[in-house]
Coordinates of N, CA, C and O in Angstrom, one line a residue:
X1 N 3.2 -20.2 -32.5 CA 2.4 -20.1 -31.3 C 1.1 -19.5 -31.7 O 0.9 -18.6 -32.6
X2 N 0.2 -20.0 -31.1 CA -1.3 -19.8 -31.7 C -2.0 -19.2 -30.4 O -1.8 -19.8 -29.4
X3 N -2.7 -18.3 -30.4 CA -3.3 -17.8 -29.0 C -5.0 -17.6 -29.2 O -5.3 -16.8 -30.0
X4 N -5.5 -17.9 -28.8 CA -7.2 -18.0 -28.9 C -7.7 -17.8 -27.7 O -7.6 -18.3 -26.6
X5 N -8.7 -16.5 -28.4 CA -9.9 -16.0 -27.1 C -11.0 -16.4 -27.4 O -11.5 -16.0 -28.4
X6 N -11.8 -17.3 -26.3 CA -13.1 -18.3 -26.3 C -13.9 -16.9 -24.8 O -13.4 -16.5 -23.7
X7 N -15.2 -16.7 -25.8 CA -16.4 -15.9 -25.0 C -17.4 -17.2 -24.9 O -17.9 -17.9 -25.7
X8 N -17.3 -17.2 -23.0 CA -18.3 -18.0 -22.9 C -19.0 -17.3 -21.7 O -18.5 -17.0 -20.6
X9 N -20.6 -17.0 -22.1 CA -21.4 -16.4 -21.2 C -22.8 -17.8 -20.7 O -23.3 -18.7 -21.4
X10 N -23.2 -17.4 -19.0 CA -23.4 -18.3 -18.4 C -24.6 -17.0 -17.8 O -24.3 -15.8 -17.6
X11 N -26.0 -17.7 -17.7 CA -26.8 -17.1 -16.9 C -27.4 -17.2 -16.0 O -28.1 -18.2 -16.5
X12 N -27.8 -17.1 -15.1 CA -28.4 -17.3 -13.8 C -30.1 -16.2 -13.6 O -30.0 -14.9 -13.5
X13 N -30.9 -16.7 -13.6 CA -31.9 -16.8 -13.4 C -33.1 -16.4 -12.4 O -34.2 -16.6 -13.0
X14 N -33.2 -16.1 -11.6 CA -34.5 -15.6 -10.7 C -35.8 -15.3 -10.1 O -36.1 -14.1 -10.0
X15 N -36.6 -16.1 -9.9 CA -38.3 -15.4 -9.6 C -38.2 -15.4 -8.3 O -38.0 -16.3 -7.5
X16 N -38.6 -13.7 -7.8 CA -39.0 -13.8 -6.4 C -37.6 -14.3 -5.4 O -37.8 -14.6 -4.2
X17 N -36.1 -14.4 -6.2 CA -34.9 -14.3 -5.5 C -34.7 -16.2 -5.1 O -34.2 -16.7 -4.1
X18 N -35.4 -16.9 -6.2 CA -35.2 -18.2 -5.7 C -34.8 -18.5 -7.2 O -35.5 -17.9 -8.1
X19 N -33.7 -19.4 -7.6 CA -33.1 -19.5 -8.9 C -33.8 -21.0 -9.2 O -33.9 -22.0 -8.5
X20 N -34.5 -20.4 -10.9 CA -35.1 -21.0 -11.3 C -34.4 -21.5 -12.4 O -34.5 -22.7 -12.5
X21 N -33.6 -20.8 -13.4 CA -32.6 -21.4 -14.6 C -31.1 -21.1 -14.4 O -30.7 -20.0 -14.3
X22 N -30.3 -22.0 -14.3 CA -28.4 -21.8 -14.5 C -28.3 -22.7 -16.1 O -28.2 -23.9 -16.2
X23 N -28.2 -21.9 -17.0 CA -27.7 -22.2 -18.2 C -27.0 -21.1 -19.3 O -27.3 -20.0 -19.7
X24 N -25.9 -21.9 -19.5 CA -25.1 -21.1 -20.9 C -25.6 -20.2 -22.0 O -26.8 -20.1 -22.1
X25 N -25.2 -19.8 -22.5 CA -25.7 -18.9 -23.6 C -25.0 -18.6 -24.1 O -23.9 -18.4 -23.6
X26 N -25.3 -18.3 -26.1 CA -24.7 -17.9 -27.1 C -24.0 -16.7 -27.6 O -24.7 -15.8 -27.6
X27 N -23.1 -16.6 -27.8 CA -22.5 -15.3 -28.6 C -22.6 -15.3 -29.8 O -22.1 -16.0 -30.7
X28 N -23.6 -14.2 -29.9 CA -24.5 -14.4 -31.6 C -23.0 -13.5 -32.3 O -22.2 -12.9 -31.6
X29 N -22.9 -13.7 -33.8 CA -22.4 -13.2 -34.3 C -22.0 -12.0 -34.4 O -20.8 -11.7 -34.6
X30 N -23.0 -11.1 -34.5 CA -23.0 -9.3 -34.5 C -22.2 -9.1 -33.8 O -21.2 -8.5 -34.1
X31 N -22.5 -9.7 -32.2 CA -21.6 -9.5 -30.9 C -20.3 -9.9 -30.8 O -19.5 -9.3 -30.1
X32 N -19.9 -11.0 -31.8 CA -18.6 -11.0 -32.0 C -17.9 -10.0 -32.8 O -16.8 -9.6 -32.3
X33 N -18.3 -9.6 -33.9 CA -18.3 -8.6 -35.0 C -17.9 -7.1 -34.0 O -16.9 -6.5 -33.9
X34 N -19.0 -7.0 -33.4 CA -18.8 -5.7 -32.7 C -17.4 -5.7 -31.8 O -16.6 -4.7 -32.0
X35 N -17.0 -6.8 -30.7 CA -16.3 -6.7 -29.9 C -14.9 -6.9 -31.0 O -14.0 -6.4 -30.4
X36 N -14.6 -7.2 -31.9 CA -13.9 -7.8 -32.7 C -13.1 -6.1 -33.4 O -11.9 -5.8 -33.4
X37 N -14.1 -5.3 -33.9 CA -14.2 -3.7 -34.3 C -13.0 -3.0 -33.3 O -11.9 -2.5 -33.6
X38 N -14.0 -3.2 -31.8 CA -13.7 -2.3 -30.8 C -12.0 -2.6 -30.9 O -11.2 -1.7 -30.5
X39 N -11.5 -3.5 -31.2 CA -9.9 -3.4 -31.2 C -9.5 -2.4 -31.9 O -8.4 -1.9 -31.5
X40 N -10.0 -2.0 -33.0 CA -9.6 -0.7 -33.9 C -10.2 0.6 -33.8 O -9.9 1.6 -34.5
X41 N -11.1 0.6 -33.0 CA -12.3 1.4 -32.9 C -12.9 1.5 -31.4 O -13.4 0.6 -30.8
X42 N -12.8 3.0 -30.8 CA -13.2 3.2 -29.6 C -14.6 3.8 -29.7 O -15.2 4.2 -28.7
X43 N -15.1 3.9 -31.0 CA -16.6 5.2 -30.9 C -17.9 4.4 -30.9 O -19.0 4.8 -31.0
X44 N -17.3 2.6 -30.8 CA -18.7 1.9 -30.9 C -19.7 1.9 -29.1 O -19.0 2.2 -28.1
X45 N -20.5 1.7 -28.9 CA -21.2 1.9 -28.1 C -21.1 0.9 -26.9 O -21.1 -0.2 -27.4
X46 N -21.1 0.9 -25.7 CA -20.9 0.0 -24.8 C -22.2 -0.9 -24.9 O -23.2 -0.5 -25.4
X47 N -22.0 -2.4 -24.1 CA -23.4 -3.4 -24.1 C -23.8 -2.6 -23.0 O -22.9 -2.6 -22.2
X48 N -24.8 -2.0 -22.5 CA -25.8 -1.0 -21.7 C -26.7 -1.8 -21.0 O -26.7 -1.7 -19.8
X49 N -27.8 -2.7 -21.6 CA -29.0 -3.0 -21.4 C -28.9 -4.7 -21.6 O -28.2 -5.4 -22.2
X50 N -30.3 -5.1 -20.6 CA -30.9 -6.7 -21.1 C -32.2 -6.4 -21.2 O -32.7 -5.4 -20.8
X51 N -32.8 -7.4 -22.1 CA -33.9 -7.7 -22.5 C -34.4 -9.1 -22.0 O -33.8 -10.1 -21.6
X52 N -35.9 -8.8 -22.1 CA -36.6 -10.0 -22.0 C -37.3 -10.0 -22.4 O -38.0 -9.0 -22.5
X53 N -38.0 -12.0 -23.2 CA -39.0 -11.8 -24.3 C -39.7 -13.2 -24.0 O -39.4 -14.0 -23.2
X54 N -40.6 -13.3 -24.8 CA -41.4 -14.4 -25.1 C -40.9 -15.1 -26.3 O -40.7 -16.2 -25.8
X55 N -40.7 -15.2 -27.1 CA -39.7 -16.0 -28.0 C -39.4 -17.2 -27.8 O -38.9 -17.3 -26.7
X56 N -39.6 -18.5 -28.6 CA -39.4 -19.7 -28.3 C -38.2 -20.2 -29.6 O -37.7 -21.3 -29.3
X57 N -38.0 -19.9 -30.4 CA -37.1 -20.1 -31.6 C -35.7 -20.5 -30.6 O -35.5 -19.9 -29.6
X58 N -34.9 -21.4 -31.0 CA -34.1 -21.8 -30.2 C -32.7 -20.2 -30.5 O -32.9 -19.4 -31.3
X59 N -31.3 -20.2 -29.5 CA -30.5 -19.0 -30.1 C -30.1 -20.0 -31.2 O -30.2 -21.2 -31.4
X60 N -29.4 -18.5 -32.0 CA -28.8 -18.9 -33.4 C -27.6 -18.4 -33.7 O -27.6 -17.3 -33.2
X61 N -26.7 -18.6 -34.3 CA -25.5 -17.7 -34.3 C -25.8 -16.2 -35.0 O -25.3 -15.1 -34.6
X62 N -26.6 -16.4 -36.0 CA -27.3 -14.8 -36.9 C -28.2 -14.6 -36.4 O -29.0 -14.1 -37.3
X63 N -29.0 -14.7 -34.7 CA -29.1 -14.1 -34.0 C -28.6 -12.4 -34.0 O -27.5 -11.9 -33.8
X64 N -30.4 -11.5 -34.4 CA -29.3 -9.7 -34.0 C -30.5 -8.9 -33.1 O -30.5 -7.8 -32.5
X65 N -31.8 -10.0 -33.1 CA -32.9 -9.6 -32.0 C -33.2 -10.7 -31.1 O -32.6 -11.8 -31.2
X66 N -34.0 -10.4 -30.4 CA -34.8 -11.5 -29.6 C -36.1 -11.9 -30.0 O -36.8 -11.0 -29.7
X67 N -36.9 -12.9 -30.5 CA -37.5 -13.3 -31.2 C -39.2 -12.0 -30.8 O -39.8 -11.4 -31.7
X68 N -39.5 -12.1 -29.2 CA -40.5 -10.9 -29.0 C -40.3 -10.8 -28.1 O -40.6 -11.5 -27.2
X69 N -39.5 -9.7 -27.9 CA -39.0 -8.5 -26.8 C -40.2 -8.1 -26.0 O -41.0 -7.5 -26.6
X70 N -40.5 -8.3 -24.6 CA -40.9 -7.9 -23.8 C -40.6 -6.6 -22.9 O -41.5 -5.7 -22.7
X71 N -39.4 -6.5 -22.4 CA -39.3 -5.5 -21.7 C -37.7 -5.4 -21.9 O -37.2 -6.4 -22.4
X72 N -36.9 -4.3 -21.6 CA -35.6 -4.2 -21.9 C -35.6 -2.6 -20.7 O -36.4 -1.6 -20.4
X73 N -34.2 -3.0 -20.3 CA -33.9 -1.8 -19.3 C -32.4 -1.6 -19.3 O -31.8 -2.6 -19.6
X74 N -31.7 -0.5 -18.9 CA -30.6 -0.4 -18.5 C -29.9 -1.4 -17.3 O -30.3 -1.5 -16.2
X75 N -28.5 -2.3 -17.8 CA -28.3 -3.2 -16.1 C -28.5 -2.3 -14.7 O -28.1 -1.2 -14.6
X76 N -28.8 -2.8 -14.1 CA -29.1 -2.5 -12.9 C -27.2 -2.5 -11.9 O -26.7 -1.6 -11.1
X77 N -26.7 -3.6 -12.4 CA -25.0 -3.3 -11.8 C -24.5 -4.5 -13.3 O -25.0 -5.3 -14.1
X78 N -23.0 -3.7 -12.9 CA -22.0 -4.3 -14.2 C -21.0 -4.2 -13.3 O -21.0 -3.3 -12.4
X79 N -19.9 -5.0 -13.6 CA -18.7 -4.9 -13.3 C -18.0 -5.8 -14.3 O -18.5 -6.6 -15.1
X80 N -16.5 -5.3 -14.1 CA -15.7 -6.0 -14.7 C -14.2 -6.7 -13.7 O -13.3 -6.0 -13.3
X81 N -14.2 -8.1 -13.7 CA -13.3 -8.5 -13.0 C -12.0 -9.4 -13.5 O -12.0 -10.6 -13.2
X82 N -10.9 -8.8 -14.1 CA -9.4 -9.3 -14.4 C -10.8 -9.6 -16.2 O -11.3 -8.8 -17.0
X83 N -11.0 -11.0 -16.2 CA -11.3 -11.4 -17.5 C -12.9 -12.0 -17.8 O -13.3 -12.6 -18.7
X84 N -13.4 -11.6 -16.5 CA -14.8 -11.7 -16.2 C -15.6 -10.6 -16.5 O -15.1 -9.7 -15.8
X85 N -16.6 -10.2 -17.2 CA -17.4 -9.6 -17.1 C -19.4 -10.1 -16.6 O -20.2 -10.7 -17.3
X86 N -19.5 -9.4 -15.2 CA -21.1 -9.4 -15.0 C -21.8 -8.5 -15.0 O -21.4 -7.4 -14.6
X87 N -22.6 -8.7 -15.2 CA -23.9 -8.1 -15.4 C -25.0 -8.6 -14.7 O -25.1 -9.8 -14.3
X88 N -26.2 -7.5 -14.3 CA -27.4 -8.0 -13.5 C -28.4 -7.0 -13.9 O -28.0 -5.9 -14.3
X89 N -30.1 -7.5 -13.8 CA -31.1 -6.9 -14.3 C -31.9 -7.5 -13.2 O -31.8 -8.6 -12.7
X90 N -32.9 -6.4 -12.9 CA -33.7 -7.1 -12.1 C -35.1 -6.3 -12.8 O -35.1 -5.0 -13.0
X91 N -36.2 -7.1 -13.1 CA -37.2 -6.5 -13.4 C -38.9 -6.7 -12.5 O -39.8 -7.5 -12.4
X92 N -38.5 -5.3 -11.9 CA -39.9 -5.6 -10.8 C -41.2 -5.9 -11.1 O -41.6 -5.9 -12.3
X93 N -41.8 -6.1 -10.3 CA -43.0 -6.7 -10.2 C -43.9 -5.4 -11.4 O -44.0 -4.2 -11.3
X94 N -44.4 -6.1 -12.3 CA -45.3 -5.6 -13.0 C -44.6 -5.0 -14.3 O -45.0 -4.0 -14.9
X95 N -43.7 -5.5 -14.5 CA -42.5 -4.8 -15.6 C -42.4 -6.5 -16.6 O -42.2 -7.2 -15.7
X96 N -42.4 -6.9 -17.2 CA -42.1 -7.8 -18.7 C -42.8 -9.3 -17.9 O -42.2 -10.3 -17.6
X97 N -44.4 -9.0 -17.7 CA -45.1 -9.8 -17.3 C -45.0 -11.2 -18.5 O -44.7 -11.0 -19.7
X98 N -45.3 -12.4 -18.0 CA -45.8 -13.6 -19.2 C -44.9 -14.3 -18.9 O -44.0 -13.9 -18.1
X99 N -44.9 -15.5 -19.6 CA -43.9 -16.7 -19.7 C -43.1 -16.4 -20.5 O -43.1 -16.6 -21.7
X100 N -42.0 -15.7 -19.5 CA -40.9 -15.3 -20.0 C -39.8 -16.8 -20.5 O -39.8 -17.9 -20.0
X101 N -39.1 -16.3 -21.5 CA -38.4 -17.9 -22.4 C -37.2 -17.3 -22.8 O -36.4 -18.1 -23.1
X102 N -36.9 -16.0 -23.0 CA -35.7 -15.7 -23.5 C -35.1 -14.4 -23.1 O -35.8 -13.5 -22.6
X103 N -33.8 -14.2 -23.3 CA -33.0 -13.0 -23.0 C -32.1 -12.6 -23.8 O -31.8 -13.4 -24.7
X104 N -31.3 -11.4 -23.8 CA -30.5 -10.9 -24.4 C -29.7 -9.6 -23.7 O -30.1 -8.9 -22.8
X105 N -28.5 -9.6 -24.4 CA -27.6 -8.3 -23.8 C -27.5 -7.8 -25.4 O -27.3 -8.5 -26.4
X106 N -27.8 -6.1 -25.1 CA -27.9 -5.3 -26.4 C -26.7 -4.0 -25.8 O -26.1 -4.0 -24.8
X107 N -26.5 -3.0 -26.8 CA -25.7 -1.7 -26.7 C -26.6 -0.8 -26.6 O -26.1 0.3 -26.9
X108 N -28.0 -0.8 -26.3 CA -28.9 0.1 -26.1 C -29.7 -0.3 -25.0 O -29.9 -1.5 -24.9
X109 N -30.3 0.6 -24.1 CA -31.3 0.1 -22.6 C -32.0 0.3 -23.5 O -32.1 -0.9 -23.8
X110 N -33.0 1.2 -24.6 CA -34.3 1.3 -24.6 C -34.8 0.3 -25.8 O -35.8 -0.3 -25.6
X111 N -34.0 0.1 -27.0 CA -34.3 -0.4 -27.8 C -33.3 -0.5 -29.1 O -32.4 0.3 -29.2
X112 N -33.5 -1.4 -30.1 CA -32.4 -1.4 -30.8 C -31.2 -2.0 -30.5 O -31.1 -2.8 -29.5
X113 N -30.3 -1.5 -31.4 CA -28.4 -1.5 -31.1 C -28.2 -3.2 -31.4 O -29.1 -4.0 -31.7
X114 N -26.7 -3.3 -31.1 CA -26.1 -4.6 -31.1 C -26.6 -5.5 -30.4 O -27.1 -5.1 -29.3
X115 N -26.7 -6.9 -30.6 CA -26.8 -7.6 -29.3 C -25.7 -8.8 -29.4 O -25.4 -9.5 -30.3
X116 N -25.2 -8.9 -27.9 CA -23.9 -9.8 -28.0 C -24.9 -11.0 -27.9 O -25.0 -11.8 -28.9
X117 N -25.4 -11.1 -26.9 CA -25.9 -12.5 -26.8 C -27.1 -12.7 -26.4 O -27.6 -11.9 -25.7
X118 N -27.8 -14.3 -27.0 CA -29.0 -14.7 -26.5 C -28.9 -16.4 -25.9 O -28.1 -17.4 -26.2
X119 N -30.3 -16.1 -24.7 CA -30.0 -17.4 -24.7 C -31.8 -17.3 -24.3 O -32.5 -16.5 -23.8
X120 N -32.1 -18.9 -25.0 CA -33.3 -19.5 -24.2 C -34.3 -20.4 -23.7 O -34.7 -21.2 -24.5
X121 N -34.7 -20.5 -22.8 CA -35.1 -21.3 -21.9 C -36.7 -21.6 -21.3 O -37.7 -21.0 -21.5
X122 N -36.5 -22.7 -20.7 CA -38.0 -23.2 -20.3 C -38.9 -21.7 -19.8 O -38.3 -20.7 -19.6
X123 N -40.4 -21.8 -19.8 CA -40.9 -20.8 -19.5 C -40.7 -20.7 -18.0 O -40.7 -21.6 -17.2
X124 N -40.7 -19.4 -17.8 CA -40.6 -18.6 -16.3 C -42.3 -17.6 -16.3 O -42.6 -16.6 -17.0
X125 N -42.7 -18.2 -15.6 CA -44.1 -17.7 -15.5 C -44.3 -16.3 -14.5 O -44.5 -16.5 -13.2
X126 N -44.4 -14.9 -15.2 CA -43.5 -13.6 -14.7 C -44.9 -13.0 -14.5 O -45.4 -12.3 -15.3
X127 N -45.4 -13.6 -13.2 CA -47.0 -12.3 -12.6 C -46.6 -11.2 -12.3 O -45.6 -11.0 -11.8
X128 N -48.0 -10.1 -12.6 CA -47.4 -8.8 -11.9 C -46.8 -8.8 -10.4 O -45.9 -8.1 -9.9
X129 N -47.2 -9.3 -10.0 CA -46.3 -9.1 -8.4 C -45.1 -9.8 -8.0 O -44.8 -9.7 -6.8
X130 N -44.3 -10.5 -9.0 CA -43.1 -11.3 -9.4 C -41.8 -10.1 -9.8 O -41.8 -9.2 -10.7
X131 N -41.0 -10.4 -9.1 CA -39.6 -10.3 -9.5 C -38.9 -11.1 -10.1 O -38.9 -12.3 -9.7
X132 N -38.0 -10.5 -11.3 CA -37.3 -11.4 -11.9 C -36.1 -11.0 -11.8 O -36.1 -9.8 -11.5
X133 N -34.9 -11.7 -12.0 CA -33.7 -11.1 -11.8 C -33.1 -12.0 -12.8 O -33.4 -13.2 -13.1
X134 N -31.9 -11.2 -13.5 CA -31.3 -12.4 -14.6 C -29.9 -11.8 -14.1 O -29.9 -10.6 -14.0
X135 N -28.4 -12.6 -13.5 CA -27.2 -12.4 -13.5 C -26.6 -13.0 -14.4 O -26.7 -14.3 -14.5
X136 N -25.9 -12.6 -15.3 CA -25.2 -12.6 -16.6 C -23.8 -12.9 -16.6 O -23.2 -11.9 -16.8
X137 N -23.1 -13.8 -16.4 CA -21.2 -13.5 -16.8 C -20.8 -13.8 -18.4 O -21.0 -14.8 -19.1
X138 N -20.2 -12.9 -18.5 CA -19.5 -13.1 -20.0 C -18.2 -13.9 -20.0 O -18.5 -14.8 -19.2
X139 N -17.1 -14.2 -20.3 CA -15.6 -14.9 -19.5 C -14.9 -15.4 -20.9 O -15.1 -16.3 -21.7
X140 N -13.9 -13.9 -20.7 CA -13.1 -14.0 -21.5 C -11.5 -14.7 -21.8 O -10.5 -14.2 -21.4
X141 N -11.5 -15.7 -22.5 CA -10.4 -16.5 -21.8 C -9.6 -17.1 -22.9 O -8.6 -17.8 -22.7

């Protein structure tokens, strides 16, 4: 008998609360590595924060940054449901201004740490007086 766990994370998108991107995203390596650990190991650090960047390099599996990190914050809400995990960021008006193109989930809000995953996408054109919001599910199955 063979039993296989597939991480597939799906992101959802926002300017100003009107959804602009619904597309999949990668589980870079490190992120597998890390969650892979945590089975033997409880002292590694929780995924905490998302990032956002300007970066146009397509994701990669050795993906362990975001190509140019813009702004990065603690999630704003996380939960965990049976085999679902989401996550949400919202970055207000005047916080990771520019044509925003990419994202990521790290083990640190400020900077640094692990990152499970990137994904990225057409530009989202992020003015100071713009909200963005990114909803994240991970889905472990």
């Amino acid at each position: 008998m063979n039993d296989t766990i597939n991480l597939v994370g799906e992101v959802e998108i926002l300017l100003n609360n009107q959804v602009v991107v619904e597309k999949k995203n990668l589980i870079v390596q490190v992120g597998k590595n890390f969650l892979a650990s945590a089975v033997i190991s409880n002292s590694t650090s929780p995924f905490v924060g998302m990032a956002i960047g300007t970066g146009t390099n397509a994701a990669g599996l050795g993906d362990t940054t975001l190509q140019t990190e813009s702004a990065r914050a603690a999630f704003t809400t996380s939960s965990v449901s049976t085999n679902v995990v989401s996550l949400s960021n919202t970055y207000a008006a005047g916080t990771g201004t520019g044509a925003v193109t990419e994202a990521g989930i790290f083990n640190n809000s400020s900077s640094g740490g692990t990152m499970l995953s990137r994904v990225v996408f057409s530009a989202i054109n992020k003015g100071s007086a713009d909200t963005l919001t990114i909803n994240w599910t991970i889905t472990v199955g």
